[in-house]
Coordinates of C-alpha atoms in Angstrom, one line a residue:
X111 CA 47.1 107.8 122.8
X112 CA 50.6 106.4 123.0
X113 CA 52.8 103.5 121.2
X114 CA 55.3 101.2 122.7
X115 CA 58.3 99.9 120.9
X116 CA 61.0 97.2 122.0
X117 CA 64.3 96.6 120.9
X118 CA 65.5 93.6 121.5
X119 CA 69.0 93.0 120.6
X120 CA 72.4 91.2 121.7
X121 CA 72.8 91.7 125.0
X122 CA 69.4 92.9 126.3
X123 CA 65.8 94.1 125.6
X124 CA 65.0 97.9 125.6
X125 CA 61.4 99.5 125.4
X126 CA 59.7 103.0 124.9
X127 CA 56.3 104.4 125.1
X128 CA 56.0 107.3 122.6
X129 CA 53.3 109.8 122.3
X130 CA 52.4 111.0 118.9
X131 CA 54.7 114.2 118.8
X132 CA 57.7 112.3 120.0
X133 CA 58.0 112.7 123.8
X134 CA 58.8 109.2 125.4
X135 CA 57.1 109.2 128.6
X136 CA 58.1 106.1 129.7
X137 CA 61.4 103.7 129.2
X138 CA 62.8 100.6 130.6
X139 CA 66.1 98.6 129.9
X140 CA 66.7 94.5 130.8
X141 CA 69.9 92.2 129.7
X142 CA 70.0 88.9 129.5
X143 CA 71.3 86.3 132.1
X144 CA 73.6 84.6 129.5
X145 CA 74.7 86.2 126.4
X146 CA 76.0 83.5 124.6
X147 CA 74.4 79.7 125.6
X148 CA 77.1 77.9 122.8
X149 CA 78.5 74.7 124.5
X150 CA 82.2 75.9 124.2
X151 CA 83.1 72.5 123.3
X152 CA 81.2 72.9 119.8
X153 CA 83.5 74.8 118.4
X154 CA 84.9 78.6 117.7
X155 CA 82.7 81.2 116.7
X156 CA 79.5 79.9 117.8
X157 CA 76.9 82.1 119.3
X158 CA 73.9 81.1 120.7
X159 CA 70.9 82.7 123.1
X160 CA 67.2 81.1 124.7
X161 CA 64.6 82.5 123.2
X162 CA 62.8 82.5 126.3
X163 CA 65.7 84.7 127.6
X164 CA 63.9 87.0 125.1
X165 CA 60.5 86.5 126.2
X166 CA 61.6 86.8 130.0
X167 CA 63.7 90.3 129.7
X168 CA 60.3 91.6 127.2
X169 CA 57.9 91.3 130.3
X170 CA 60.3 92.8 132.7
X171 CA 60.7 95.6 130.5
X172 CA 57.2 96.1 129.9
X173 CA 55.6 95.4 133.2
X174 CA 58.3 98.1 134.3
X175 CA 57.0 100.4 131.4
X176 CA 53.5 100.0 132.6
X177 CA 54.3 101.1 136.0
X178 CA 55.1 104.6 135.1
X179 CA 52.0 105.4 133.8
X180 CA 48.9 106.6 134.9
X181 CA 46.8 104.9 132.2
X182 CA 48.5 101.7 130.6
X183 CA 45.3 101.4 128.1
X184 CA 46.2 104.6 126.3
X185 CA 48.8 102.2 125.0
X186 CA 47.3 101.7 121.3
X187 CA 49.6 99.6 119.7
X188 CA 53.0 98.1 120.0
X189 CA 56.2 96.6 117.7
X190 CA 59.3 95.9 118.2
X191 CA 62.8 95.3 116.3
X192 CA 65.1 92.4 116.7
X193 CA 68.9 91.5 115.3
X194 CA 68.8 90.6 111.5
X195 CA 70.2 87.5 110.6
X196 CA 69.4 85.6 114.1
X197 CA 67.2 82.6 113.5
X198 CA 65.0 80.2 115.5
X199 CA 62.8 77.4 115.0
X200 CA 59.8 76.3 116.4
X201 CA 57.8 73.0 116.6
X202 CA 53.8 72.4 115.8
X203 CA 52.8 73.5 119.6
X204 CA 55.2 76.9 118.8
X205 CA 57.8 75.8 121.6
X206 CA 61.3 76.3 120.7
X207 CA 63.9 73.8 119.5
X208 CA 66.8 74.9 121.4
X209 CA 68.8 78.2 121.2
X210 CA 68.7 80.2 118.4
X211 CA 71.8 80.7 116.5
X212 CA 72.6 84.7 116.1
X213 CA 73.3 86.5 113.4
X214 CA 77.3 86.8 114.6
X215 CA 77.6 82.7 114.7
X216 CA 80.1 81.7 111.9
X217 CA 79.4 77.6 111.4
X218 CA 77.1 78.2 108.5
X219 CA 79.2 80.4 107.1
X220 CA 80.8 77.9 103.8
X221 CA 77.0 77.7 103.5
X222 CA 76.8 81.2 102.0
X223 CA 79.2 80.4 98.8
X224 CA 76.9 77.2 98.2
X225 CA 74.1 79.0 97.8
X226 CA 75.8 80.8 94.8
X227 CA 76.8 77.5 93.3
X228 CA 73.1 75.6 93.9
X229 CA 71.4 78.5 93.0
X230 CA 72.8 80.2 90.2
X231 CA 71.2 83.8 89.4
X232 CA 69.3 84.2 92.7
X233 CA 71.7 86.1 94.3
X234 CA 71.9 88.8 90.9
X235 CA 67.6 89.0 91.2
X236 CA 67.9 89.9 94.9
X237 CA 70.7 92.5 94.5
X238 CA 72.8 91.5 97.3
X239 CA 75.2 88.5 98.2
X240 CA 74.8 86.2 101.1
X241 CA 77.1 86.6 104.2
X242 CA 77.6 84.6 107.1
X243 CA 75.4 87.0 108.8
X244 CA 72.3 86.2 106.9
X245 CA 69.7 83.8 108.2
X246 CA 69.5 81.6 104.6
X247 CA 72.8 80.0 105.0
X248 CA 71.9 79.2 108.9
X249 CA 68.7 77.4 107.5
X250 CA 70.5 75.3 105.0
X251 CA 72.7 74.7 107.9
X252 CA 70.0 73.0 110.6
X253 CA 68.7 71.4 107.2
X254 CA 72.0 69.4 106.2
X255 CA 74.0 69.7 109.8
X256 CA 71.2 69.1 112.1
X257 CA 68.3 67.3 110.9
X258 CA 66.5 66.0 113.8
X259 CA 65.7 69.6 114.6
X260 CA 65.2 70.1 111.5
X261 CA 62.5 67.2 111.4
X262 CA 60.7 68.3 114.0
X263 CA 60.4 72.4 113.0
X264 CA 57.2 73.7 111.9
X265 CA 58.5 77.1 111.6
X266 CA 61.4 79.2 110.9
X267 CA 61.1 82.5 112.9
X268 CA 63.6 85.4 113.5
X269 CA 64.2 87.1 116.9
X270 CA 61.6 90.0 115.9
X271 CA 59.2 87.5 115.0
X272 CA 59.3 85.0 117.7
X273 CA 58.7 87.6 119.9
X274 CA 55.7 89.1 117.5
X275 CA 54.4 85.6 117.7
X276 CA 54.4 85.5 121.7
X277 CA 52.3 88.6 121.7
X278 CA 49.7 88.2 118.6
X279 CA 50.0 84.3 118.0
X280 CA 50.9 85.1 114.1
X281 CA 53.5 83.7 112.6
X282 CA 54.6 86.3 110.4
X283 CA 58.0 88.6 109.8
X284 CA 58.1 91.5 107.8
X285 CA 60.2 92.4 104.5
X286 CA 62.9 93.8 106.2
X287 CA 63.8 90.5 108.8
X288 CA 62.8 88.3 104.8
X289 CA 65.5 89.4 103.4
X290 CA 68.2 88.1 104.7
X291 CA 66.4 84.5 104.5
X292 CA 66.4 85.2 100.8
X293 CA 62.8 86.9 100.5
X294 CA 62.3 88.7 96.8
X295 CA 61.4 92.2 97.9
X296 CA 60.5 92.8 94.6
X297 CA 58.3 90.1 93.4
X298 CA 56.7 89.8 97.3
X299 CA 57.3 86.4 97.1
X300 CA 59.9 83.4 98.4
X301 CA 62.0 82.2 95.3
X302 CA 61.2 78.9 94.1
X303 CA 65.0 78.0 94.2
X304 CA 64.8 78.0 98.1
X305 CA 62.8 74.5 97.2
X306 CA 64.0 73.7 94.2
X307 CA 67.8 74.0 94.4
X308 CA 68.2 74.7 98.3
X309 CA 66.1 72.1 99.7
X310 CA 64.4 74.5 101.4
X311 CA 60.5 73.6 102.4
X312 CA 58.7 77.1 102.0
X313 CA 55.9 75.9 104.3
X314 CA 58.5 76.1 107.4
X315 CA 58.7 79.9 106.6
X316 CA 56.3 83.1 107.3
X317 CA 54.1 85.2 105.7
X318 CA 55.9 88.3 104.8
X319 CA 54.4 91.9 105.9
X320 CA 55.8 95.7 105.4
X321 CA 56.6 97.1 108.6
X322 CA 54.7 98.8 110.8
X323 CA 51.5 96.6 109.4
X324 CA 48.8 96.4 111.7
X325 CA 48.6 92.3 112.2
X326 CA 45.9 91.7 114.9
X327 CA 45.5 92.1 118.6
X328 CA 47.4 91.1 121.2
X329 CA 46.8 87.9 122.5
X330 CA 44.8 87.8 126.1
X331 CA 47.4 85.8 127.8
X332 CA 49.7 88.1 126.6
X333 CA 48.2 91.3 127.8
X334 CA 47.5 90.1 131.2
X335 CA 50.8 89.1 131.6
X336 CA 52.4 92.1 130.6
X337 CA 49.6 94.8 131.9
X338 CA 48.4 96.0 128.8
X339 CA 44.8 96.6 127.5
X340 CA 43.2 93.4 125.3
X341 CA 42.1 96.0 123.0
X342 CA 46.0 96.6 122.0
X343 CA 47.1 96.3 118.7
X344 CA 50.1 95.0 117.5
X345 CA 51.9 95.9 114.3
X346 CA 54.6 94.4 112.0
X347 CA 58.3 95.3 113.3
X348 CA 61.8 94.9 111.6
X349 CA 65.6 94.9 112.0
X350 CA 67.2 96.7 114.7
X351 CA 68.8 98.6 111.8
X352 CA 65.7 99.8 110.1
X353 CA 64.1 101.0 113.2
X354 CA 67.1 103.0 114.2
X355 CA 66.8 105.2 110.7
X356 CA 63.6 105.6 111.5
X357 CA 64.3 106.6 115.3
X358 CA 66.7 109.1 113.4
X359 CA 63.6 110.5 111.1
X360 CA 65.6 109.4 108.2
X361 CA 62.8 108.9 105.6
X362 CA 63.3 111.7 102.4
X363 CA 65.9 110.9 99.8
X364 CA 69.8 111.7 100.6
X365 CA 69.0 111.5 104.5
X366 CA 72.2 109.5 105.6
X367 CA 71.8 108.0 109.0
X368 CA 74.8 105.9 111.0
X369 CA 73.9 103.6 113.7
X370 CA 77.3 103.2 115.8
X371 CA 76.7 100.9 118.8
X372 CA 78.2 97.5 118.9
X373 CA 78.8 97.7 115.3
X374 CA 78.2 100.5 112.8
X375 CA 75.8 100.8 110.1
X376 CA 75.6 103.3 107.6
X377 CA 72.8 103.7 105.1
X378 CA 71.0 105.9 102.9
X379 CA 67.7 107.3 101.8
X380 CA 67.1 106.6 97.6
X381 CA 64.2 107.6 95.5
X382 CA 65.2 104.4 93.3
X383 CA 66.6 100.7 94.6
X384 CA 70.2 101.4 94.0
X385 CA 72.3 97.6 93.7
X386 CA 75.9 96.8 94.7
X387 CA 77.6 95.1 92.1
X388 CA 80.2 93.4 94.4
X389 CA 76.8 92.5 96.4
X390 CA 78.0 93.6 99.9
X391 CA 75.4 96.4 100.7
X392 CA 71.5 95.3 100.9
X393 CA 68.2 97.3 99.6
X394 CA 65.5 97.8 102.1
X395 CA 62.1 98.9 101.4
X396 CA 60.9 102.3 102.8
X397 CA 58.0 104.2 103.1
X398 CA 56.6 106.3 100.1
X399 CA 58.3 103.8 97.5
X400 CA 61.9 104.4 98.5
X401 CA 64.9 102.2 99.0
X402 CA 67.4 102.2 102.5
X403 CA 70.7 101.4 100.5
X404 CA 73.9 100.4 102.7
X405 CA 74.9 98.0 105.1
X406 CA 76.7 97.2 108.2
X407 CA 80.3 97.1 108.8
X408 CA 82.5 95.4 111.3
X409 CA 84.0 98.2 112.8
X410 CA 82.3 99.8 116.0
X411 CA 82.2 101.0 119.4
X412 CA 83.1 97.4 120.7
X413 CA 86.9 97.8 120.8
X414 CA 86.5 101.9 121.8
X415 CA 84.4 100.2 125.0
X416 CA 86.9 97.8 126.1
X417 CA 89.8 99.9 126.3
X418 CA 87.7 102.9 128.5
X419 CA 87.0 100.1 130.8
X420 CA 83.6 102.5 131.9
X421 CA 85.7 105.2 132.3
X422 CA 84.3 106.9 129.6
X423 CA 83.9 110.4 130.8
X424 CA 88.0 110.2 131.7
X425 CA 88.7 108.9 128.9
X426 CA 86.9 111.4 126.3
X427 CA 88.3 114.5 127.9
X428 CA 91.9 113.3 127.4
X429 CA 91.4 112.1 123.9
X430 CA 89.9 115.4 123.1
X431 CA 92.9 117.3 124.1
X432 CA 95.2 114.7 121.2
X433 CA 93.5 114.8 118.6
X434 CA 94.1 114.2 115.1
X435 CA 96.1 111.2 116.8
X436 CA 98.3 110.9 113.3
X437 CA 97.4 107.4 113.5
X438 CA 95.6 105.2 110.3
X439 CA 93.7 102.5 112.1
X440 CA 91.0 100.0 110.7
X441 CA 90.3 98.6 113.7
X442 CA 88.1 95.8 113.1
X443 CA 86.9 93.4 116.0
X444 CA 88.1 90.4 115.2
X445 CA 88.8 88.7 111.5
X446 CA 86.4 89.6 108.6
X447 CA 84.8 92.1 107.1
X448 CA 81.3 93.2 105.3
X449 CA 80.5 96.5 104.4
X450 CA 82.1 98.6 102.4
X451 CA 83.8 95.0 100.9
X452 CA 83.6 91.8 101.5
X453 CA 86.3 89.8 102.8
X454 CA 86.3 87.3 105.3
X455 CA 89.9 87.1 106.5
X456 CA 90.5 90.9 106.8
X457 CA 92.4 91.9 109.6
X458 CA 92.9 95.1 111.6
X459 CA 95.4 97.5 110.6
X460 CA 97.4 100.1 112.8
X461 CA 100.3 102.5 111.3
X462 CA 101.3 105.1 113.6
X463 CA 102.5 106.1 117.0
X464 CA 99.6 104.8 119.7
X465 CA 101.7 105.5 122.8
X466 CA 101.1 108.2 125.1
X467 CA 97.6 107.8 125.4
X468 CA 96.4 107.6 121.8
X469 CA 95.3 104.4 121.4
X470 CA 91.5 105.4 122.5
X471 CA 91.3 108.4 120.2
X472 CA 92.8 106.5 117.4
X473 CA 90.1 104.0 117.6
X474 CA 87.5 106.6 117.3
X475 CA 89.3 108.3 114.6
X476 CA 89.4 104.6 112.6
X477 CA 86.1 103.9 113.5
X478 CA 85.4 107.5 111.6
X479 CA 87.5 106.3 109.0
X480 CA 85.5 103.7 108.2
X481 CA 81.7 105.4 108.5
X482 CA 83.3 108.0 105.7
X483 CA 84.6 104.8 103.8
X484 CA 80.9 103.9 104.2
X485 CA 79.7 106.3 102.7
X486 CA 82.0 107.2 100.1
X487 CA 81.1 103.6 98.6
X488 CA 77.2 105.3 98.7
X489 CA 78.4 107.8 96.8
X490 CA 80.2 105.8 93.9
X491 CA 77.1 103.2 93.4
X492 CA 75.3 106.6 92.7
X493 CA 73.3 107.4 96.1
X494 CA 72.5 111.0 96.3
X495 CA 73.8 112.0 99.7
X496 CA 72.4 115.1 101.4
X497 CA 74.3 117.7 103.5
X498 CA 74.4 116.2 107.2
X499 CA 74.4 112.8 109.3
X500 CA 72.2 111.3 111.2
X501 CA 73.3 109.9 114.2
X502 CA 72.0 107.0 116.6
X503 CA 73.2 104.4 118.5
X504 CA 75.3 104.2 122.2
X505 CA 78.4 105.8 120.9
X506 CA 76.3 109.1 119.9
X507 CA 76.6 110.1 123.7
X508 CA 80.2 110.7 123.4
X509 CA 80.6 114.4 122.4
X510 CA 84.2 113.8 121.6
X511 CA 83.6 110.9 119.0
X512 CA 80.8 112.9 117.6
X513 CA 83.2 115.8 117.1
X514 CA 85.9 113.3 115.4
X515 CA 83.5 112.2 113.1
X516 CA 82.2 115.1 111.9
X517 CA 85.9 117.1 111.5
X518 CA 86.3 113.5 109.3
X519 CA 83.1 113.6 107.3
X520 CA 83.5 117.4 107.3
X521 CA 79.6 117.0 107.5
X522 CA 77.2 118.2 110.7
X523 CA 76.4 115.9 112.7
X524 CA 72.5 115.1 113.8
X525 CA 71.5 113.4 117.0
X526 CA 68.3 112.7 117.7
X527 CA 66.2 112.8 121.1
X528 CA 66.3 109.2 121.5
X529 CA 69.4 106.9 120.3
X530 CA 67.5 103.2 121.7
X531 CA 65.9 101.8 117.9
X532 CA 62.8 101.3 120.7
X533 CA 61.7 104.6 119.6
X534 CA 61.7 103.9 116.1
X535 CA 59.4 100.7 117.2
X536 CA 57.3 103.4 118.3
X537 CA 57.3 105.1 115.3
X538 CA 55.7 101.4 113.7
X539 CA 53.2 101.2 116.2
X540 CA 52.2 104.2 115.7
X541 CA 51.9 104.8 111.5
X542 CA 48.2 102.6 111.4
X543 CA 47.2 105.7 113.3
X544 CA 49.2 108.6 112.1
X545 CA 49.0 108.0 108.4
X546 CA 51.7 105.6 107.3
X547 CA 55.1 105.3 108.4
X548 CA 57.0 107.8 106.9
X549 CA 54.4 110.7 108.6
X550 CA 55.1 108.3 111.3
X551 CA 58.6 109.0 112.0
X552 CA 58.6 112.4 110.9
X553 CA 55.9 113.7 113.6
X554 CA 57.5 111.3 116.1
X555 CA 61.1 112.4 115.6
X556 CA 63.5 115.4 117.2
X557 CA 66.5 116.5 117.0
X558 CA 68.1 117.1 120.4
X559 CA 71.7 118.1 119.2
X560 CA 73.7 119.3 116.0
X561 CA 77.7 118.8 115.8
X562 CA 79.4 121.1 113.3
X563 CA 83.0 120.0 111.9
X564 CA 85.7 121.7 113.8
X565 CA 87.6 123.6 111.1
X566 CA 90.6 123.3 113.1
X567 CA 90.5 119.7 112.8
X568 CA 88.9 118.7 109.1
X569 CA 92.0 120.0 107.0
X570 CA 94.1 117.7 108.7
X571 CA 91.8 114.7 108.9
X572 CA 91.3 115.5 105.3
X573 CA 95.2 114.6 104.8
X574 CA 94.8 111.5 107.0
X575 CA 91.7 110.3 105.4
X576 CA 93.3 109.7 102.4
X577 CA 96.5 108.6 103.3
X578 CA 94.0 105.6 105.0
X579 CA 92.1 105.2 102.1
X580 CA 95.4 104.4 100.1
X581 CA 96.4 102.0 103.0
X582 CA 93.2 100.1 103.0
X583 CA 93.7 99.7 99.2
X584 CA 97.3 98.6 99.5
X585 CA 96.4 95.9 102.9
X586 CA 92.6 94.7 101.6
X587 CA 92.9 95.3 97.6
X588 CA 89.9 97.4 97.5
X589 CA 89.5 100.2 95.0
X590 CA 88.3 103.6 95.7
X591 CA 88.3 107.1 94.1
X592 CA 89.8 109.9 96.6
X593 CA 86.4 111.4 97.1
X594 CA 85.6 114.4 98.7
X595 CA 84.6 115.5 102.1
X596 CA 82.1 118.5 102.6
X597 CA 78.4 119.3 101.8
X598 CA 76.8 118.7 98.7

């Protein structure tokens, strides 16, 4: 028996089969022909993809998949992840109306404070805020900006689902993908005020699963297209996020898990939903009754990647040989920021010298900066954090960074088998059959390495760390106690 996840994200579509005690026996990776499909004469910001493009680079990866092994019907069941946030619509036949708008795309963005003004205590029973990442303030958007599509959708699908959709022929999404379209986790239902103060028709929007729910069988189209036995099943998936703490075997209380790829999540494992007042983090439900508490963050290994050029390997063996750099960086990408605050015209900071080669390691060592920022913000809402990291995501594979960030966090480091959030997909394929998904992803999950602090580097990142806290206070007016690095 084995399960096959896919990850389909920003720049391409990744899957895994998975046995049932973790061994992938078979992987596959596609990218897109266009990343972003916005006419550049629409305007700044504006970020667009074909959710056929998805479709296309999901057979290639599977087909490819299916061609490693010796029996594609042991194949049981299959799900898959997706970008939070992105949003498509389709019409009556399930054909899509246009690109989708991802979850980076910034024109609905005034649509987020609205939502606080036409709908007045929402935000306070949900226990987060609405960003300009979230897929609510893209639907009021199509609803007021562009109502001929709008007129003409049936349903309003995210990138996970769509996809679901082209395999089962359910329209569904699961809790996880809900939330950010305004979904009360808690009640298991779509607010009223989506209709009644939004404008909102609730008919254009899914039924709402838990992850890793079995949903049907894959369609017979679909299987023949893509090799796989009709007998298939296919089960709920989630965000790209969620899947990636599971791909970690994050799934007891105080297991802290950080995603750094792109961008950089960080999030924790509570017994009890744990709620932001300033409304910048998000709860998730997990298996077992308990709540993923964090969020994502701006920072990430997008500017680290652009300055290696590919050279990676060069590049981490002379970093390694300057660090602690000296330098206080928050090097965000771009304006804005989400997680740990909110503030949509924060800019990047730099104080120190970045000559002589530093300015590589100083962007790891800000990046750091920022995951123990992260999680210091846990630790003040009142999330009980347990002794290590998890870590997952691209920028795992650099030994270098992984030894930065734990000198920083003064914490070990995890890093699982697998870093692709395909794995974790897995992992939801397979909990129908293993018992749910928390015995899921602990049967399914292995740790390949463990990065200690160097204790020749954590008493002067200790100094450093909170000379950069009292610099993020002084340039973005946050507030933050010292905190204190180490095990608990």
């Amino acid at each position: 028996m084995l399960f096959l996840g896919i990850d389909a994200g920003t720049q391409g579509v990744r899957a895994a089969v998975v046995s049932p005690q973790g061994e992938t026996v078979a992987e596959s990776a596609y990218a897109y022909p266009v990343l972003n499909l916005a006419a550049p004469g629409q305007g700044p910001n504006r970020y667009e993809q074909s959710p056929r493009d998805w479709w296309e680079a999901l057979c290639q990866v599977v087909r490819d998949c299916v061609k490693k092994l010796l029996r594609p019907e042991e194949i049981a069941a299959v799900s898959l992840c997706g970008t939070s946030g992105t949003i498509n619509h389709q019409d009556r036949e399930g054909n899509p109306l246009g690109n989708a708008i991802l979850y980076n795309d910034l024109r609905s963005a005034g649509k987020a404070g609205e939502i606080r003004e036409r709908a007045p205590g929402l935000e306070d029973r949900l226990g987060y805020r609405m960003g300009a990442s979230f897929s609510l303030p893209r639907m009021i958007w199509y609803r007021e900006e562009a109502t001929e599509v709008w007129d003409r959708c049936r349903i309003l699908l995210h990138q996970a689902d769509y996809l679901l959709w082209k395999l089962s022929g359910e329209w569904v999404t699961d809790n996880t993908n809900a939330l950010k379209a305004g979904y009360d986790v808690l009640a298991g239902e779509w607010p009223r005020e989506l209709e009644d103060c939004l404008g909102l028709d609730r008919r254009k929007l899914p039924q709402v699963v838990s992850p890793g729910e079995i949903i049907g069988r894959i369609l017979p189209q679909a299987a023949a297209e893509l090799g796989l036995s009709p007998d298939t099943q296919i089960a709920a998936g989630a965000t790209d996020a969620y899947a990636a703490v599971l791909t970690a075997g994050a799934v007891s209380p105080g297991d802290s898990v950080s995603v750094l790829g792109t961008t950089l999540v960080c999030k924790v494992v509570a017994e009890n939903r744990v709620l932001d007042p300033s409304g910048v983090g998000y709860p998730y439900r997990m298996p077992e009754g308990r709540w993923l508490i964090g969020g994502a963050t701006n920072l990430g290994g997008r500017c680290v990647g652009e300055v290696a050029g590919g050279d990676y390997k060069g590049m981490d063996a002379e970093a390694e040989r300057l660090i602690p750099t000296g330098v206080r960086c928050y090097p965000l990408y771009g304006k804005g920021e989400r997680f740990p605050f909110s503030d949509p015209e924060a800019e990047p900071f730099f104080r120190g010298n970045l000559f002589g080669g530093r300015l590589y390691p100083a962007l790891m060592e800000g990046v750091a900066y920022g995951e123990r920022l992260c999680y210091q913000r846990l630790e003040e809402l009142g999330c009980a954090l347990g002794p290590e990291v998890r870590a997952t995501g691209g920028a795992s594979r650099s030994r270098v960074w992984l030894k930065i960030r734990a000198s920083i966090l003064n914490k070990p480091i995890l890093v699982p088998q697998a870093l692709t959030s395909a794995v974790g997909c897995a992992m939801l394929a397979a909990a129908g059959e293993l018992g749910g998904l928390g015995k899921a992803a602990r049967a399914m999950s292995r740790t390949r390495l463990t990065v200690l602090p160097d204790p020749a580097l954590t008493g002067p990142y200790e100094e450093l760390y909170q000379r950069f806290r009292e610099e993020c206070q002084a340039e973005y007016g946050i507030v933050t106690s010292p905190g204190k690095g180490g095990s608990k």
